């Protein structure tokens, strides 16, 4: 499942991303999406609610399965896993290292996005040449 209007790279907190994802739904359908998410990542719906509203966090294994549910690309999945790791980090040193990694991932994505541009459509004169 994926919601193409959201980009994980617009978020610095995975819970904010998930809350917005669930509020928007998939293909306009919001009913049952949290239950399906809980089933896919292997936990109870009550735990998903705790993760979204309290101080509980997804495990890295659950985050990995969440990536599949969310339809993330390889790059998005890595960023999501790093966000979860950052949220779970227990020391300021680890948080700092993971924050740097998040920034590097965002920068790499921007560099790629700037390099890969849509080709302009050739005008008819050039099309005839080719």
Tab-separated table of N, CA and C in Angstrom:
chain	number	residue	atom	x	y	z
A	1	UNK	N	0.848	-1.179	0.000
A	1	UNK	CA	0.000	0.000	0.000
A	1	UNK	C	0.880	1.224	0.000
A	2	UNK	N	0.450	2.225	-0.693
A	2	UNK	CA	1.230	3.450	-0.705
A	2	UNK	C	0.327	4.645	-0.899
A	3	UNK	N	0.769	5.730	-0.406
A	3	UNK	CA	0.061	6.987	-0.570
A	3	UNK	C	1.061	7.941	-1.201
A	4	UNK	N	0.951	8.140	-2.506
A	4	UNK	CA	1.969	8.872	-3.248
A	4	UNK	C	2.008	10.361	-2.947
A	5	UNK	N	1.076	10.882	-2.190
A	5	UNK	CA	1.108	12.305	-1.876
A	5	UNK	C	2.038	12.604	-0.702
A	6	UNK	N	2.454	11.582	0.013
A	6	UNK	CA	3.341	11.773	1.153
A	6	UNK	C	4.751	11.335	0.803
A	7	UNK	N	5.723	12.086	1.269
A	7	UNK	CA	7.113	11.674	1.121
A	7	UNK	C	7.719	11.558	2.509
A	8	UNK	N	8.286	10.414	2.797
A	8	UNK	CA	8.928	10.194	4.094
A	8	UNK	C	10.024	11.223	4.323
A	9	UNK	N	10.642	11.715	3.248
A	9	UNK	CA	11.741	12.674	3.368
A	9	UNK	C	11.284	14.052	3.848
A	10	UNK	N	9.984	14.284	3.879
A	10	UNK	CA	9.443	15.540	4.398
A	10	UNK	C	9.296	15.503	5.916
A	11	UNK	N	9.682	14.385	6.534
A	11	UNK	CA	9.471	14.196	7.963
A	11	UNK	C	10.779	13.946	8.697
A	12	UNK	N	10.816	14.407	9.939
A	12	UNK	CA	11.957	14.149	10.808
A	12	UNK	C	11.562	13.257	11.973
A	13	UNK	N	10.321	12.772	11.936
A	13	UNK	CA	9.781	11.905	12.972
A	13	UNK	C	8.879	10.883	12.296
A	14	UNK	N	9.191	9.614	12.456
A	14	UNK	CA	8.400	8.592	11.771
A	14	UNK	C	6.953	8.536	12.261
A	15	UNK	N	6.720	8.920	13.518
A	15	UNK	CA	5.362	8.900	14.052
A	15	UNK	C	4.496	9.965	13.388
A	16	UNK	N	5.077	11.128	13.117
A	16	UNK	CA	4.337	12.177	12.400
A	16	UNK	C	3.939	11.684	11.010
A	17	UNK	N	4.884	11.016	10.341
A	17	UNK	CA	4.590	10.463	9.015
A	17	UNK	C	3.443	9.455	9.096
A	18	UNK	N	3.538	8.509	10.038
A	18	UNK	CA	2.508	7.482	10.153
A	18	UNK	C	1.150	8.079	10.518
A	19	UNK	N	1.133	9.026	11.446
A	19	UNK	CA	-0.141	9.659	11.807
A	19	UNK	C	-0.791	10.331	10.607
A	20	UNK	N	-0.016	11.020	9.796
A	20	UNK	CA	-0.573	11.663	8.605
A	20	UNK	C	-0.990	10.618	7.575
A	21	UNK	N	-0.178	9.589	7.422
A	21	UNK	CA	-0.525	8.499	6.503
A	21	UNK	C	-1.878	7.903	6.874
A	22	UNK	N	-2.067	7.601	8.154
A	22	UNK	CA	-3.326	6.995	8.587
A	22	UNK	C	-4.489	7.972	8.489
A	23	UNK	N	-4.239	9.250	8.707
A	23	UNK	CA	-5.333	10.223	8.627
A	23	UNK	C	-5.787	10.424	7.183
A	24	UNK	N	-4.868	10.295	6.234
A	24	UNK	CA	-5.219	10.443	4.821
A	24	UNK	C	-5.796	9.158	4.250
A	25	UNK	N	-5.345	8.032	4.766
A	25	UNK	CA	-5.813	6.756	4.257
A	25	UNK	C	-5.114	6.380	2.968
A	26	UNK	N	-5.564	5.283	2.397
A	26	UNK	CA	-5.018	4.789	1.136
A	26	UNK	C	-6.148	4.758	0.133
A	27	UNK	N	-5.921	5.414	-0.981
A	27	UNK	CA	-6.945	5.511	-2.022
A	27	UNK	C	-8.257	6.046	-1.453
A	28	UNK	N	-8.136	6.990	-0.509
A	28	UNK	CA	-9.317	7.615	0.076
A	28	UNK	C	-10.004	6.790	1.149
A	29	UNK	N	-9.486	5.603	1.440
A	29	UNK	CA	-10.112	4.727	2.429
A	29	UNK	C	-9.289	4.751	3.711
A	30	UNK	N	-9.923	5.138	4.797
A	30	UNK	CA	-9.232	5.187	6.088
A	30	UNK	C	-9.653	4.055	6.999
A	31	UNK	N	-10.829	3.522	6.784
A	31	UNK	CA	-11.377	2.502	7.674
A	31	UNK	C	-10.551	1.220	7.614
A	32	UNK	N	-10.094	0.765	8.774
A	32	UNK	CA	-9.392	-0.506	8.890
A	32	UNK	C	-7.918	-0.468	8.535
A	33	UNK	N	-7.409	0.702	8.154
A	33	UNK	CA	-6.010	0.754	7.718
A	33	UNK	C	-5.047	0.505	8.880
A	34	UNK	N	-5.369	1.011	10.071
A	34	UNK	CA	-4.502	0.757	11.232
A	34	UNK	C	-4.509	-0.717	11.602
A	35	UNK	N	-5.664	-1.337	11.522
A	35	UNK	CA	-5.756	-2.775	11.827
A	35	UNK	C	-4.930	-3.586	10.839
A	36	UNK	N	-5.021	-3.231	9.571
A	36	UNK	CA	-4.247	-3.942	8.549
A	36	UNK	C	-2.750	-3.717	8.762
A	37	UNK	N	-2.375	-2.495	9.110
A	37	UNK	CA	-0.980	-2.175	9.400
A	37	UNK	C	-0.476	-3.028	10.571
A	38	UNK	N	-1.256	-3.089	11.655
A	38	UNK	CA	-0.869	-3.876	12.830
A	38	UNK	C	-0.682	-5.345	12.448
A	39	UNK	N	-1.606	-5.870	11.663
A	39	UNK	CA	-1.513	-7.269	11.239
A	39	UNK	C	-0.242	-7.479	10.415
A	40	UNK	N	0.033	-6.566	9.494
A	40	UNK	CA	1.198	-6.716	8.609
A	40	UNK	C	2.525	-6.646	9.366
A	41	UNK	N	2.597	-5.805	10.402
A	41	UNK	CA	3.872	-5.681	11.115
A	41	UNK	C	3.968	-6.642	12.295
A	42	UNK	N	2.891	-7.381	12.546
A	42	UNK	CA	2.940	-8.434	13.560
A	42	UNK	C	2.746	-7.958	14.988
A	43	UNK	N	1.802	-7.061	15.196
A	43	UNK	CA	1.512	-6.625	16.567
A	43	UNK	C	0.021	-6.341	16.716
A	44	UNK	N	-0.372	-6.033	17.930
A	44	UNK	CA	-1.759	-5.716	18.222
A	44	UNK	C	-2.070	-4.272	17.856
A	45	UNK	N	-3.316	-4.010	17.503
A	45	UNK	CA	-3.752	-2.654	17.183
A	45	UNK	C	-3.501	-1.705	18.354
A	46	UNK	N	-3.677	-2.190	19.569
A	46	UNK	CA	-3.447	-1.349	20.754
A	46	UNK	C	-1.994	-0.886	20.813
A	47	UNK	N	-1.067	-1.733	20.369
A	47	UNK	CA	0.341	-1.331	20.377
A	47	UNK	C	0.600	-0.257	19.327
A	48	UNK	N	-0.028	-0.374	18.171
A	48	UNK	CA	0.109	0.672	17.146
A	48	UNK	C	-0.378	2.000	17.714
A	49	UNK	N	-1.477	1.980	18.446
A	49	UNK	CA	-1.991	3.203	19.071
A	49	UNK	C	-0.991	3.766	20.074
A	50	UNK	N	-0.363	2.894	20.857
A	50	UNK	CA	0.659	3.348	21.815
A	50	UNK	C	1.840	3.973	21.087
A	51	UNK	N	2.265	3.359	19.987
A	51	UNK	CA	3.386	3.893	19.204
A	51	UNK	C	3.027	5.285	18.684
A	52	UNK	N	1.834	5.434	18.166
A	52	UNK	CA	1.443	6.703	17.551
A	52	UNK	C	1.159	7.802	18.558
A	53	UNK	N	0.743	7.436	19.763
A	53	UNK	CA	0.272	8.443	20.715
A	53	UNK	C	1.071	8.535	22.010
A	54	UNK	N	1.989	7.603	22.234
A	54	UNK	CA	2.728	7.595	23.494
A	54	UNK	C	4.217	7.456	23.227
A	55	UNK	N	4.929	6.944	24.214
A	55	UNK	CA	6.384	6.853	24.084
A	55	UNK	C	6.883	5.495	23.599
A	56	UNK	N	6.004	4.625	23.148
A	56	UNK	CA	6.414	3.335	22.595
A	56	UNK	C	6.952	3.547	21.175
A	57	UNK	N	7.784	2.624	20.730
A	57	UNK	CA	8.353	2.718	19.390
A	57	UNK	C	8.239	1.384	18.674
A	58	UNK	N	8.227	1.453	17.344
A	58	UNK	CA	8.311	0.242	16.550
A	58	UNK	C	9.689	-0.374	16.748
A	59	UNK	N	9.753	-1.691	16.718
A	59	UNK	CA	11.060	-2.347	16.677
A	59	UNK	C	11.580	-2.191	15.250
A	60	UNK	N	12.860	-2.461	15.053
A	60	UNK	CA	13.408	-2.369	13.699
A	60	UNK	C	12.778	-3.420	12.786
A	61	UNK	N	12.453	-4.575	13.338
A	61	UNK	CA	11.789	-5.608	12.552
A	61	UNK	C	10.396	-5.148	12.123
A	62	UNK	N	9.661	-4.530	13.046
A	62	UNK	CA	8.346	-3.995	12.702
A	62	UNK	C	8.465	-2.874	11.673
A	63	UNK	N	9.482	-2.025	11.829
A	63	UNK	CA	9.700	-0.934	10.870
A	63	UNK	C	10.020	-1.490	9.487
A	64	UNK	N	10.771	-2.581	9.441
A	64	UNK	CA	11.087	-3.216	8.162
A	64	UNK	C	9.812	-3.718	7.490
A	65	UNK	N	8.948	-4.365	8.262
A	65	UNK	CA	7.670	-4.835	7.708
A	65	UNK	C	6.761	-3.649	7.360
A	66	UNK	N	6.863	-2.565	8.126
A	66	UNK	CA	6.083	-1.357	7.819
A	66	UNK	C	6.488	-0.795	6.464
A	67	UNK	N	7.777	-0.849	6.162
A	67	UNK	CA	8.242	-0.387	4.846
A	67	UNK	C	7.537	-1.127	3.718
A	68	UNK	N	7.381	-2.420	3.880
A	68	UNK	CA	6.669	-3.205	2.868
A	68	UNK	C	5.216	-2.752	2.764
A	69	UNK	N	4.570	-2.586	3.891
A	69	UNK	CA	3.176	-2.146	3.913
A	69	UNK	C	3.029	-0.779	3.255
A	70	UNK	N	3.969	0.112	3.528
A	70	UNK	CA	3.905	1.486	3.020
A	70	UNK	C	4.358	1.599	1.568
A	71	UNK	N	4.936	0.539	1.040
A	71	UNK	CA	5.366	0.549	-0.351
A	71	UNK	C	6.586	1.416	-0.602
A	72	UNK	N	7.441	1.537	0.394
A	72	UNK	CA	8.624	2.380	0.259
A	72	UNK	C	9.630	1.799	-0.721
A	73	UNK	N	10.316	2.692	-1.420
A	73	UNK	CA	11.440	2.291	-2.252
A	73	UNK	C	12.595	1.930	-1.326
A	74	UNK	N	13.675	1.431	-1.897
A	74	UNK	CA	14.846	1.070	-1.100
A	74	UNK	C	15.392	2.286	-0.341
A	75	UNK	N	15.453	3.431	-1.004
A	75	UNK	CA	15.977	4.656	-0.391
A	75	UNK	C	15.032	5.153	0.703
A	76	UNK	N	13.731	5.124	0.438
A	76	UNK	CA	12.746	5.529	1.443
A	76	UNK	C	12.786	4.595	2.647
A	77	UNK	N	12.936	3.302	2.380
A	77	UNK	CA	12.978	2.308	3.456
A	77	UNK	C	14.174	2.547	4.373
A	78	UNK	N	15.310	2.852	3.783
A	78	UNK	CA	16.507	3.123	4.585
A	78	UNK	C	16.290	4.355	5.455
A	79	UNK	N	15.697	5.398	4.892
A	79	UNK	CA	15.434	6.619	5.649
A	79	UNK	C	14.450	6.339	6.793
A	80	UNK	N	13.384	5.584	6.507
A	80	UNK	CA	12.394	5.243	7.530
A	80	UNK	C	13.039	4.455	8.669
A	81	UNK	N	13.858	3.464	8.326
A	81	UNK	CA	14.546	2.676	9.354
A	81	UNK	C	15.483	3.548	10.189
A	82	UNK	N	16.133	4.499	9.546
A	82	UNK	CA	17.018	5.404	10.285
A	82	UNK	C	16.213	6.310	11.200
A	83	UNK	N	15.038	6.764	10.742
A	83	UNK	CA	14.163	7.566	11.613
A	83	UNK	C	13.751	6.779	12.853
A	84	UNK	N	13.401	5.523	12.667
A	84	UNK	CA	12.995	4.682	13.799
A	84	UNK	C	14.186	4.468	14.727
A	85	UNK	N	15.347	4.216	14.160
A	85	UNK	CA	16.559	4.032	14.975
A	85	UNK	C	16.860	5.284	15.778
A	86	UNK	N	16.734	6.451	15.137
A	86	UNK	CA	16.977	7.718	15.823
A	86	UNK	C	16.007	7.879	17.004
A	87	UNK	N	14.736	7.580	16.761
A	87	UNK	CA	13.727	7.721	17.826
A	87	UNK	C	14.005	6.771	18.984
A	88	UNK	N	14.543	5.599	18.699
A	88	UNK	CA	14.812	4.589	19.726
A	88	UNK	C	16.142	4.802	20.431
A	89	UNK	N	17.027	5.602	19.857
A	89	UNK	CA	18.385	5.771	20.393
A	89	UNK	C	18.342	6.232	21.845
A	90	UNK	N	19.196	5.622	22.650
A	90	UNK	CA	19.185	5.895	24.083
A	90	UNK	C	20.251	6.856	24.570
A	91	UNK	N	21.175	7.226	23.697
A	91	UNK	CA	22.220	8.162	24.123
A	91	UNK	C	22.267	9.349	23.167
A	92	UNK	N	22.725	10.470	23.680
A	92	UNK	CA	22.815	11.658	22.825
A	92	UNK	C	23.853	11.445	21.726
A	93	UNK	N	24.897	10.693	22.014
A	93	UNK	CA	25.926	10.409	21.018
A	93	UNK	C	25.345	9.636	19.833
A	94	UNK	N	24.576	8.602	20.129
A	94	UNK	CA	23.964	7.811	19.061
A	94	UNK	C	22.936	8.651	18.306
A	95	UNK	N	22.126	9.418	19.030
A	95	UNK	CA	21.154	10.297	18.377
A	95	UNK	C	21.857	11.243	17.411
A	96	UNK	N	22.982	11.804	17.833
A	96	UNK	CA	23.730	12.728	16.986
A	96	UNK	C	24.231	12.029	15.715
A	97	UNK	N	24.782	10.832	15.864
A	97	UNK	CA	25.282	10.086	14.705
A	97	UNK	C	24.153	9.747	13.732
A	98	UNK	N	23.017	9.345	14.278
A	98	UNK	CA	21.885	9.008	13.422
A	98	UNK	C	21.288	10.255	12.772
A	99	UNK	N	21.302	11.381	13.475
A	99	UNK	CA	20.826	12.642	12.887
A	99	UNK	C	21.707	13.026	11.705
A	100	UNK	N	23.009	12.832	11.842
A	100	UNK	CA	23.923	13.101	10.727
A	100	UNK	C	23.621	12.182	9.550
A	101	UNK	N	23.356	10.916	9.844
A	101	UNK	CA	23.018	9.958	8.789
A	101	UNK	C	21.729	10.361	8.075
A	102	UNK	N	20.736	10.803	8.835
A	102	UNK	CA	19.488	11.268	8.228
A	102	UNK	C	19.741	12.447	7.293
A	103	UNK	N	20.568	13.381	7.741
A	103	UNK	CA	20.881	14.547	6.916
A	103	UNK	C	21.613	14.129	5.644
A	104	UNK	N	22.535	13.191	5.759
A	104	UNK	CA	23.256	12.694	4.583
A	104	UNK	C	22.303	12.029	3.597
A	105	UNK	N	21.353	11.263	4.120
A	105	UNK	CA	20.382	10.601	3.243
A	105	UNK	C	19.511	11.620	2.521
A	106	UNK	N	19.086	12.649	3.243
A	106	UNK	CA	18.280	13.707	2.617
A	106	UNK	C	19.086	14.436	1.542
A	107	UNK	N	20.333	14.752	1.854
A	107	UNK	CA	21.192	15.455	0.896
A	107	UNK	C	21.431	14.613	-0.347
A	108	UNK	N	21.683	13.323	-0.164
A	108	UNK	CA	21.898	12.423	-1.304
A	108	UNK	C	20.655	12.369	-2.175
A	109	UNK	N	19.502	12.336	-1.552
A	109	UNK	CA	18.249	12.305	-2.304
A	109	UNK	C	18.078	13.585	-3.108
A	110	UNK	N	18.385	14.730	-2.504
A	110	UNK	CA	18.267	16.008	-3.216
A	110	UNK	C	19.240	16.078	-4.388
A	111	UNK	N	20.468	15.594	-4.189
A	111	UNK	CA	21.441	15.589	-5.277
A	111	UNK	C	20.940	14.740	-6.438
A	112	UNK	N	20.411	13.567	-6.126
A	112	UNK	CA	19.885	12.687	-7.154
A	112	UNK	C	18.684	13.332	-7.842
A	113	UNK	N	17.806	13.920	-7.048
A	113	UNK	CA	16.610	14.561	-7.590
A	113	UNK	C	16.991	15.697	-8.535
A	114	UNK	N	18.042	16.443	-8.191
A	114	UNK	CA	18.493	17.544	-9.038
A	114	UNK	C	19.188	17.041	-10.300
A	115	UNK	N	19.841	15.894	-10.218
A	115	UNK	CA	20.523	15.330	-11.390
A	115	UNK	C	19.549	14.702	-12.363
A	116	UNK	N	18.527	14.052	-11.827
A	116	UNK	CA	17.574	13.348	-12.674
A	116	UNK	C	16.387	14.267	-12.915
A	117	UNK	N	16.348	14.830	-14.092
A	117	UNK	CA	15.230	15.703	-14.450
A	117	UNK	C	14.476	15.063	-15.606
A	118	UNK	N	13.241	15.422	-15.715
A	118	UNK	CA	12.449	14.898	-16.818
A	118	UNK	C	12.951	15.499	-18.122
A	119	UNK	N	13.064	14.656	-19.128
A	119	UNK	CA	13.487	15.147	-20.424
A	119	UNK	C	12.390	16.010	-21.018
A	120	UNK	N	12.818	17.078	-21.640
A	120	UNK	CA	11.851	17.924	-22.321
A	120	UNK	C	11.394	17.208	-23.584
A	121	UNK	N	10.181	17.439	-23.957
A	121	UNK	CA	9.660	16.847	-25.180
A	121	UNK	C	10.276	17.596	-26.352
A	122	UNK	N	10.771	16.833	-27.317
A	122	UNK	CA	11.390	17.450	-28.475
A	122	UNK	C	10.336	18.127	-29.341
A	123	UNK	N	10.710	19.280	-29.880
A	123	UNK	CA	9.764	19.936	-30.771
A	123	UNK	C	9.662	19.132	-32.063
A	124	UNK	N	8.609	19.307	-32.837
A	124	UNK	CA	8.384	18.487	-34.036
A	124	UNK	C	9.538	18.509	-35.030
A	125	UNK	N	10.234	19.640	-35.125
A	125	UNK	CA	11.348	19.731	-36.066
A	125	UNK	C	12.457	18.751	-35.689
A	126	UNK	N	12.796	18.700	-34.384
A	126	UNK	CA	13.820	17.789	-33.928
A	126	UNK	C	13.338	16.331	-33.982
A	127	UNK	N	12.042	16.135	-33.710
A	127	UNK	CA	11.501	14.776	-33.787
A	127	UNK	C	11.666	14.196	-35.186
A	128	UNK	N	11.472	15.039	-36.225
A	128	UNK	CA	11.620	14.586	-37.604
A	128	UNK	C	13.060	14.171	-37.886
A	129	UNK	N	14.015	14.869	-37.247
A	129	UNK	CA	15.430	14.545	-37.440
A	129	UNK	C	15.758	13.187	-36.858
A	130	UNK	N	15.141	12.873	-35.714
A	130	UNK	CA	15.448	11.634	-35.039
A	130	UNK	C	14.426	10.582	-35.391
